[in-house]
XYZ file of C-alpha atoms in Angstrom:
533
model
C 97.441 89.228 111.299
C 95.310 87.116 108.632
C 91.849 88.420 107.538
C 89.273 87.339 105.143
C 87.694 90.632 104.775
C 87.790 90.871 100.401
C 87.960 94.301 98.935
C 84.488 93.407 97.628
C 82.772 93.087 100.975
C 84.847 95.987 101.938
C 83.364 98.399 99.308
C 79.974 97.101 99.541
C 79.627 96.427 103.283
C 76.475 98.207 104.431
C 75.134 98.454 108.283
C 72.108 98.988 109.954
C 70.911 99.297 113.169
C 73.441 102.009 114.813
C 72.616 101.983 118.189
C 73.399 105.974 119.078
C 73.912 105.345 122.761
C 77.363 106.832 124.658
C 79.097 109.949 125.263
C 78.666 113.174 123.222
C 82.014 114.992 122.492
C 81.879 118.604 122.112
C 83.308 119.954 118.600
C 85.295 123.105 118.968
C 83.432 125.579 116.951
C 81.362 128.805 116.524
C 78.557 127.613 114.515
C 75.399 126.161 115.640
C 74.544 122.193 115.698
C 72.568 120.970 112.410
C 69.457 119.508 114.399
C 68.492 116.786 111.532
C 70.726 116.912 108.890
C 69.677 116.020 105.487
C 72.354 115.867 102.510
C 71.865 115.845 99.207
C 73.856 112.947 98.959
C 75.687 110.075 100.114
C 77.936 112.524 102.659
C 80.636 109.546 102.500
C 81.733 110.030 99.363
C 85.278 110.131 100.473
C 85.261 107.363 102.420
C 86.664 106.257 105.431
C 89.890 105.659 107.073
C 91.940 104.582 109.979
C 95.185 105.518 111.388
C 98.664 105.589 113.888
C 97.661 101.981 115.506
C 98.384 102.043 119.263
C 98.657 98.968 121.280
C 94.913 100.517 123.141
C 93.690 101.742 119.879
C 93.533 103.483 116.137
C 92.336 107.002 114.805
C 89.227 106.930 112.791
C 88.797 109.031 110.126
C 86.347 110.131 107.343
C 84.618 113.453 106.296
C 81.287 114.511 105.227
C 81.197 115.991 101.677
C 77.946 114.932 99.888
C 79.271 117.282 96.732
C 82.955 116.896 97.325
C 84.045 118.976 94.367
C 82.183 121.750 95.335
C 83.573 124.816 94.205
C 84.334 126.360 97.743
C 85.528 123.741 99.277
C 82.700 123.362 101.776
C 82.041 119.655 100.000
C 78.288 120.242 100.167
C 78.242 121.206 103.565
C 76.751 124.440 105.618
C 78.136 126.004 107.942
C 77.325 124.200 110.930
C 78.797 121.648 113.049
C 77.151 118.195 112.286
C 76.938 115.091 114.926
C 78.196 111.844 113.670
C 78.320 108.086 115.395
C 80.822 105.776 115.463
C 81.016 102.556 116.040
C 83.967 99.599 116.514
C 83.391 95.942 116.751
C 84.877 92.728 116.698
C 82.864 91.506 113.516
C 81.933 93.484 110.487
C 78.562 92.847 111.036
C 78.432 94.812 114.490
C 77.163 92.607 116.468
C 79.655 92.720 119.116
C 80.554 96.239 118.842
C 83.206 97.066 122.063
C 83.633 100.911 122.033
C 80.833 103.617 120.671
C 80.236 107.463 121.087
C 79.546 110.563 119.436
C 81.608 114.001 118.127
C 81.251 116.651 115.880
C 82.255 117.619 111.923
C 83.325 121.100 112.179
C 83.254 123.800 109.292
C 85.930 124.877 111.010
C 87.820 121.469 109.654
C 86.049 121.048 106.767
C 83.062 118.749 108.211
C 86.432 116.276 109.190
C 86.502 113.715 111.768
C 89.248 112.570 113.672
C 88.244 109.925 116.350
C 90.922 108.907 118.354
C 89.268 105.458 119.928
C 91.634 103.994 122.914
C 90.562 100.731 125.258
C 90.700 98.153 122.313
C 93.299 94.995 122.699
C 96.707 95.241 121.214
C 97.438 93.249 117.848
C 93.429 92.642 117.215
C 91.712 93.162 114.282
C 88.905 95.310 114.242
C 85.602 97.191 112.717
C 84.043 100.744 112.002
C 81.745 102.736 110.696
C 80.482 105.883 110.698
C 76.164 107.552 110.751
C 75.191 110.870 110.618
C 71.452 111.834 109.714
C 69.928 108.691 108.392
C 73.720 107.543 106.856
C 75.706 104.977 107.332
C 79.349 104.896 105.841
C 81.430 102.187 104.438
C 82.527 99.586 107.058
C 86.906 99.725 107.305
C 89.274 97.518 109.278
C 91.563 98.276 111.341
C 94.671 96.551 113.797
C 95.803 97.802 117.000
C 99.722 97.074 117.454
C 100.913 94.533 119.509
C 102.293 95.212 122.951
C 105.104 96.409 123.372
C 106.351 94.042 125.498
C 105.065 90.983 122.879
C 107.844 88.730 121.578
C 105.788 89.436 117.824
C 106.032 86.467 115.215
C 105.828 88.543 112.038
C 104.556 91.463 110.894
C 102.980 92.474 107.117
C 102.999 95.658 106.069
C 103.309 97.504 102.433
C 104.775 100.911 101.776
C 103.725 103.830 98.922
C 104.061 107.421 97.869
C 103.712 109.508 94.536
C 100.372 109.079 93.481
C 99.502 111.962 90.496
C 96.140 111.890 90.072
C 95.903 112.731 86.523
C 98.960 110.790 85.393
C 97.907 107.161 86.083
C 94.918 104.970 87.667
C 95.678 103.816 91.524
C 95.258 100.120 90.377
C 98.408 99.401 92.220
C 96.169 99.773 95.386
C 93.484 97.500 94.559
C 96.014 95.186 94.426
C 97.082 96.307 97.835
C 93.959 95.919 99.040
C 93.692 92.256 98.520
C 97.102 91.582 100.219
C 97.469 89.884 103.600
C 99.072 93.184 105.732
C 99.139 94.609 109.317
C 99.348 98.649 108.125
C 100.471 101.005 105.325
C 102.739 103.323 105.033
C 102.830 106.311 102.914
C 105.522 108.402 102.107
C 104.491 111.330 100.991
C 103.199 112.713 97.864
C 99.561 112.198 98.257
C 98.514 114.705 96.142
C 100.376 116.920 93.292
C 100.000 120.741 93.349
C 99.708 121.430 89.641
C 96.497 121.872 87.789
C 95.071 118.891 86.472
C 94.963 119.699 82.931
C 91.783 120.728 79.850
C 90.807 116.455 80.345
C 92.594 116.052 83.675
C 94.955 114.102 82.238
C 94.275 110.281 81.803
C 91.423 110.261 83.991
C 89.143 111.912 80.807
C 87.448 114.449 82.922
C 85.829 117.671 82.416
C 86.470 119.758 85.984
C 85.681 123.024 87.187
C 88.002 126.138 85.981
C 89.361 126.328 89.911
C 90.939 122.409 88.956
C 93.337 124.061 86.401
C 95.314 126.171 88.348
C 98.131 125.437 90.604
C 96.589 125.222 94.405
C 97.290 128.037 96.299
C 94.124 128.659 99.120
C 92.295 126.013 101.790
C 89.294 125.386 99.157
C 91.963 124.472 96.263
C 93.869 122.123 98.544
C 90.231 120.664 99.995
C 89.197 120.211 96.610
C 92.490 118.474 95.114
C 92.028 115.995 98.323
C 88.427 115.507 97.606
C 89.230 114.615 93.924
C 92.108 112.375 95.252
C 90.317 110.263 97.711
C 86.929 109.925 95.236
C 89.199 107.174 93.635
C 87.682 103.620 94.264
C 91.134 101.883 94.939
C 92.266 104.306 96.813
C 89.375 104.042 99.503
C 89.938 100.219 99.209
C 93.056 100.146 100.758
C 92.243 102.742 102.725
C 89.187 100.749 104.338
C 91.329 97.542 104.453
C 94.374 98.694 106.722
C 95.684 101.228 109.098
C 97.774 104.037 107.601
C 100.551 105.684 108.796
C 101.450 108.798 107.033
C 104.137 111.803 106.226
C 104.244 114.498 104.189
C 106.604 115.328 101.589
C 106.714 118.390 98.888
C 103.865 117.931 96.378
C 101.455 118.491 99.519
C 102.452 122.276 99.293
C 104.376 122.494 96.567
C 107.130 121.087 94.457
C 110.481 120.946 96.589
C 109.884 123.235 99.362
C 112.475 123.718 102.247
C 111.065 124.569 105.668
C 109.521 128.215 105.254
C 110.963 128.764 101.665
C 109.000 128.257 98.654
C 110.549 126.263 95.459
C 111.752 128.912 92.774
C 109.484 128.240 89.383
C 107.508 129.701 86.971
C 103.855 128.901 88.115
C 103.201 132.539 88.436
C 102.179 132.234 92.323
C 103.805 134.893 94.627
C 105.844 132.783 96.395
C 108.762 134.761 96.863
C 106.772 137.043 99.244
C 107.259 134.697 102.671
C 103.787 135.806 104.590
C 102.238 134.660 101.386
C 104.208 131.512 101.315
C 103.291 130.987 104.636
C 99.709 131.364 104.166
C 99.843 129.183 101.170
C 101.771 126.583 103.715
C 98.751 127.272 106.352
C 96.505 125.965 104.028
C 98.173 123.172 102.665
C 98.716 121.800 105.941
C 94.933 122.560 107.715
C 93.694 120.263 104.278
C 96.418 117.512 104.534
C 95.509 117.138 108.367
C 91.437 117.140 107.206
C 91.947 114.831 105.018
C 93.900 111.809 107.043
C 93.965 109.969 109.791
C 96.263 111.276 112.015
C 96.339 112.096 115.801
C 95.714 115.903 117.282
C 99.356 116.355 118.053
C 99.807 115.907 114.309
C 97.011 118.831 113.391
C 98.670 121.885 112.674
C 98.781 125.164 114.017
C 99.000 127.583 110.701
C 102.404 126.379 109.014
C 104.112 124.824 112.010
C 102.948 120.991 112.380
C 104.551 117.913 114.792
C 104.870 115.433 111.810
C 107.886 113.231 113.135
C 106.492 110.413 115.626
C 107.332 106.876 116.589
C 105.349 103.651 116.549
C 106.172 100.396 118.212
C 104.922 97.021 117.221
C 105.783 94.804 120.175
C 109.657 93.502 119.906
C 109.830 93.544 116.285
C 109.729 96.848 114.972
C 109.401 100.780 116.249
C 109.170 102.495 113.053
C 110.394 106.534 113.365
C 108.632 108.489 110.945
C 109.730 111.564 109.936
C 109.679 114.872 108.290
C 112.441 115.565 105.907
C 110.798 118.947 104.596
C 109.558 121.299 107.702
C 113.187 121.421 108.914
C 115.990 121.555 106.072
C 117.960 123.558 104.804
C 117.167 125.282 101.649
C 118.783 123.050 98.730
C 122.015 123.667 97.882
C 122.896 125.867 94.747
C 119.545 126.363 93.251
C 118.393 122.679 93.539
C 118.214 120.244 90.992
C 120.464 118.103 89.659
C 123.981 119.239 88.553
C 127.733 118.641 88.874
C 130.196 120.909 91.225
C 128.552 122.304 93.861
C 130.301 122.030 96.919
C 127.908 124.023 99.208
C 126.342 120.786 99.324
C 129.093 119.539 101.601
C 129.039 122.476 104.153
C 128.905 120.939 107.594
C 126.090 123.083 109.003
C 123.592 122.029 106.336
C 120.662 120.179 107.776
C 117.606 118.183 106.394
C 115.841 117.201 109.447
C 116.759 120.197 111.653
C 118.596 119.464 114.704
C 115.860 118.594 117.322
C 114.841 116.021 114.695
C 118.081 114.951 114.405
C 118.528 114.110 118.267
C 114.822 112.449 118.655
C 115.784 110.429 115.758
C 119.315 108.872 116.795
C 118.210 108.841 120.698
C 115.634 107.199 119.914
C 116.887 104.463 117.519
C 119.079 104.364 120.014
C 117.167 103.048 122.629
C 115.311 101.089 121.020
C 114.664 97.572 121.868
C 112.935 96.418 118.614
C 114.957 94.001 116.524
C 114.325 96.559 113.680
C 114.434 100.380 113.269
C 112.361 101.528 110.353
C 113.042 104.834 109.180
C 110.052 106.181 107.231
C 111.542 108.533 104.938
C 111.092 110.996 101.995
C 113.849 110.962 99.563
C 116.370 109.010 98.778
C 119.275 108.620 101.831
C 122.237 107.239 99.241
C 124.708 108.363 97.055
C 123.737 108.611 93.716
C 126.096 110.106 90.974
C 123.556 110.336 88.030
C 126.573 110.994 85.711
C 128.288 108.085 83.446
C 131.130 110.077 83.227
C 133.915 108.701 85.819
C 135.302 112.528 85.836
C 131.909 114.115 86.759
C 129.912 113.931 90.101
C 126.091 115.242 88.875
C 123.639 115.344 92.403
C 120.135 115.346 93.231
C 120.474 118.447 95.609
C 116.560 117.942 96.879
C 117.922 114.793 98.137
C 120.120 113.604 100.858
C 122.832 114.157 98.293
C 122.464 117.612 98.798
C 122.828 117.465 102.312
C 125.952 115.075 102.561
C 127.492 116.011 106.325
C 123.729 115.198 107.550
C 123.796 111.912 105.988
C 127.275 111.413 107.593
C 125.800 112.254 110.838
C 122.973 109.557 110.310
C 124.341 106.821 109.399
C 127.174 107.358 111.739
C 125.052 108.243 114.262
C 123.162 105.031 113.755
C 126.052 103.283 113.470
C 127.686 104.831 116.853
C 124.659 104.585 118.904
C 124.305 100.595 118.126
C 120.836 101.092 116.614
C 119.239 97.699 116.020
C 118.993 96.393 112.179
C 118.377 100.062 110.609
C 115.941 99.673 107.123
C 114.952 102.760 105.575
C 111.850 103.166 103.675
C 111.877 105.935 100.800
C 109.857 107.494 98.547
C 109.729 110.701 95.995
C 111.791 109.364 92.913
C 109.095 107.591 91.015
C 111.555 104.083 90.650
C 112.216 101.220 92.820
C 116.219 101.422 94.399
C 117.533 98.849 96.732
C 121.132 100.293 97.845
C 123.498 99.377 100.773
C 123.730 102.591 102.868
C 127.646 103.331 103.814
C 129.838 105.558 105.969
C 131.619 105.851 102.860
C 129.984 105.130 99.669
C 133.496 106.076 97.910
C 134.683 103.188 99.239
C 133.733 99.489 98.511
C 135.153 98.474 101.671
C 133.250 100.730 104.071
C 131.059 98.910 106.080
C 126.996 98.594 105.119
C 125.393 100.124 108.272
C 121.650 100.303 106.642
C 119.620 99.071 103.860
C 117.372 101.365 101.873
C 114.306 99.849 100.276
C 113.070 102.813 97.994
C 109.706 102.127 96.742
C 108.307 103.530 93.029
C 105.395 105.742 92.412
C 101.735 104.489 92.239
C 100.929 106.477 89.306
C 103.047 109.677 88.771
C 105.452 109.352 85.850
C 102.827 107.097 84.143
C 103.354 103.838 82.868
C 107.667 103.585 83.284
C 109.528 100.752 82.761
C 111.448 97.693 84.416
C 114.994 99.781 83.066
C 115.640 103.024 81.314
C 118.293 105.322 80.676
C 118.417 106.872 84.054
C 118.548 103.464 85.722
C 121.458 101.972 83.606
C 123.099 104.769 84.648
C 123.040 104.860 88.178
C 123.525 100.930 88.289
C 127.047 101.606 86.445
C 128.196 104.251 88.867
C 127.115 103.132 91.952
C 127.882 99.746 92.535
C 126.568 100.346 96.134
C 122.966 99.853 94.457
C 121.987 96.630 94.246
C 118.203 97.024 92.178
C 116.497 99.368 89.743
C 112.731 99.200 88.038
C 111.044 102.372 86.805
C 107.279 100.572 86.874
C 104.482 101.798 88.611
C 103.815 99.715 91.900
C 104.284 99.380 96.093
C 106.706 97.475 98.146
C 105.129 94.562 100.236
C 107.035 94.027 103.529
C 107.020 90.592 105.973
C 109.512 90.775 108.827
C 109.949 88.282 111.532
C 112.834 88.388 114.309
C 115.521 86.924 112.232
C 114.786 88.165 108.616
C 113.092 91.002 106.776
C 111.365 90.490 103.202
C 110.715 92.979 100.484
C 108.811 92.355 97.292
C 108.714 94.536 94.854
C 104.822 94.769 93.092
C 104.755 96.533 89.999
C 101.999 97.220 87.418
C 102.991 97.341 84.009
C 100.932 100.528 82.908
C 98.775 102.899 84.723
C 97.616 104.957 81.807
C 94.797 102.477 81.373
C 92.606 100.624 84.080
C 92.839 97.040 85.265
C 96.532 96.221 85.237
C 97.451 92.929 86.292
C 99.971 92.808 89.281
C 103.376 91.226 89.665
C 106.789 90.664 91.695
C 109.379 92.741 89.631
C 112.134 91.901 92.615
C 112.392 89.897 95.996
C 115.044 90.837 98.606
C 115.983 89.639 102.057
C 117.423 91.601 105.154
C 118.685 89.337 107.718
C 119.106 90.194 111.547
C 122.221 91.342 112.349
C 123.845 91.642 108.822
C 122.828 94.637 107.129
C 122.641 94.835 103.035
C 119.975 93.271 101.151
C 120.118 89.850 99.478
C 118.684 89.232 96.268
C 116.276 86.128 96.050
């Protein structure tokens, strides 16, 4: 679980030497092979990944795009299906390199590649790399899980979502990078929908035309990914960990709800549902293209798998899920506002029924001494009113959806699920909050502990407390931390105790922001509620 591997080495590691011996996979498309590819540039541009450890193996990822902002989408690339090598090895070097092979980048997926490499050791670190033509990409890391069956020591691991592109630099991930972890996870929010603006924002750019509007079509959503993932940082931690990844609105577009678009003004025909669904289609085929997730995960026009488990030995199976593809629509007219009672009605759902089950079953079952919920917006009550006499909800959160909540945390509660600790995202500040069957009553019992994580850049800079947090603290004494900075939560769990630090940056406007520990809490087995340290 320790490596030594700096982000330096990691952004400058070069290889030679790629032995191109093993098995050629056949890509599943209509063009014709490129015999000797020559780009007219680096085609790694965007870097490489790795993702959804297994106990036998990871998911490679990267995609060739030697002019990634291309203006349709392609990334620089024709329209035929490229061979690439791959390589993974004990040392970073690659000299004792224990699986190899070959498979295609596809037009068809945007010149993506999505190894899925199996017959590795559980809970070893390990090397890749990538070579196609006379290139060789970046060198990442990655760690298969443990066994199942392992009695596992600790585990490291660091959580994110919410990064606006144009709103703040991803320094928080540099400082990611360096940290001592097992995987990442991300909650959603990857990328933001909206055009990037005449300088794109704080990033002091001049873009194409096609970067201003609101992103609609496959080549917009390629090219918003492509801008994304050029970040340095981002590719650092990227390269230096494992990620395991959801969805949540931005990816489409601001607050969707299963096959129903958000109601705005962005002048995109949304209200006509095939068009939604087209726009969905696309959003999803680029999100998939551009991570490192598994095949049941890729998407078949706008219906996608998304929810999945992952075990790590005894410790932890970690149930990710998919809070958008299966709600409800939000309750009168989303947003936030005081009275509506709709929000209440029994039959209102936010992860769909069949979700529902796998979820609870599952947790359940489970052995682990922890069940990790990764999740997309925030699971407690939160009155965002002062005002004893008025009750003002988030309706695009769980607040919206109250009898669904009831049935989660009493299901969790009912079915004896092991030390539950959810892991949110989406509201751009840092919450810690004691998850109750009844959060109306100080004496209901704590049956989970939220950790909700801020943004790494959207919002900009924040701060540790504004008005919005001095209000919720005063009205819901079931929340136990607030900070509005920038940042990621750092995780380290053993059998008898789970750790959260809370790393903030205090501006993102500007590059080069120092790090630092804005909040430190403690789980421990068998007691839920956080303590502060």
């Amino acid at each position: 679980m320790h490596n030594d591997l700096t982000r330096r080495r990691l952004l400058g590691a070069t290889a030679a030497g790629l032995t191109t011996i093993g098995l050629w996979a056949a890509g599943a498309s209509a063009s014709r092979a490129w015999a000797q590819p020559r780009f007219p540039g680096d085609p790694f541009r965007l870097g490489v990944a790795s993702g959804d450890p297994h106990p036998d193996g990871v998911v490679l990822w990267t995609r060739l795009a030697p002019d990634p902002l291309a203006v349709d989408g392609r990334g620089g690339m024709p329209e035929r299906k490229v061979n690439v090598g791959w390589q993974v090895a004990r040392d970073e070097n690659f000299r004792r390199i224990v699986r190899q092979g070959h498979t295609f980048a596809t037009p068809e997926l945007g010149h993506s590649v999505h190894v899925e490499v199996d017959g590795l050791e559980p809970g070893r670190e390990y090397f890749y790399r990538f070579r196609t033509g006379g290139d060789i990409s970046p060198v990442g890391r990655a760690r298969t899980a443990p066994d199942p069956r392992d009695r596992v020591g600790e585990l490291a691991f660091a959580f994110a979502s919410c990064q606006c592109w144009y709103e703040g630099f991803y320094t928080a991930y540099r400082h990611m990078a360096a940290e001592d972890l097992d995987f990442v996870v991300h909650l959603g929010d990857y990328l933001y929908e909206y055009g990037v603006g005449a300088t794109a924002g704080i990033r002091n750019m001049t873009l194409d035309a096609s970067f201003q509007r609101e992103t609609a079509t496959l080549p917009d959503y390629r090219n918003r990914y492509a801008l994304t993932k050029l970040d340095a940082d981002l590719q650092a931690a990227h390269q230096a960990f494992s990620w395991i990844l959801t969805w949540d609105d931005h990816e489409v577009e601001n607050n969707w709800a299963a096959d129903i678009a958000a109601i705005d003004s962005d002048g995109l025909p949304d209200t006509d549902p095939a068009w939604f669904l087209a726009r969905k289609a696309a959003a999803f085929q680029a999100y998939y293209e551009h991570q490192p997730l598994r095949l049941p995960q890729r998407p078949h026009g706008a219906r996608a798998q998304m929810y999945r488990r992952l075990h790590f030995g005894r410790l932890l199976d970690l149930h990710v899920l998919d809070s958008r593809s299966h709600r409800t629509d939000q309750a009168c007219g989303d947003g936030t506002k005081p009275g509506c009672a709709d929000r209440h009605d029994p039959s209102r759902t936010m992860l769909g029924e069949a979700q529902e089950k796998w979820l609870l079953d599952g947790a359940g079952r489970s052995a682990a001494t922890w069940n990790v919920l990764a999740n997309q917006t925030l699971i407690a009550a939160v009155d965002q009113n002062p005002d004893p006499e008025i009750d003002s909800s988030g309706l695009d959160m769980w607040d919206g959806y109250t009898a669904a909540r009831d049935r989660l945390l009493t299901g969790l509660r009912d079915r004896g699920a092991n030390n539950p600790v959810v892991l949110t995202g989406d509201i751009h500040r840092s919450v810690v909050a004691d998850l109750k069957l009844d959060f109306a009553d100080e004496r209901s019992p704590v049956v989970a502990t939220e950790f909700a994580g801020s943004s790494i850049s959207s919002g900009k800079d924040g701060a540790a407390m504004d008005q919005l947090g001095r209000n919720w603290l005063a009205v819901n004494p079931h929340l136990r931390f607030h900070n509005a900075q920038r940042g990621y939560v750092s995780c380290r769990i053993t059998p008898d105790a789970w750790r959260t630090d809370y790393r903030v940056v205090p501006y993102v406007t500007r590059p080069d922001a120092p790090v630092e520990t804005a909040g430190s809490f403690v789980v421990e087995a068998g007691r839920p509620g956080a303590q502060p340290l």
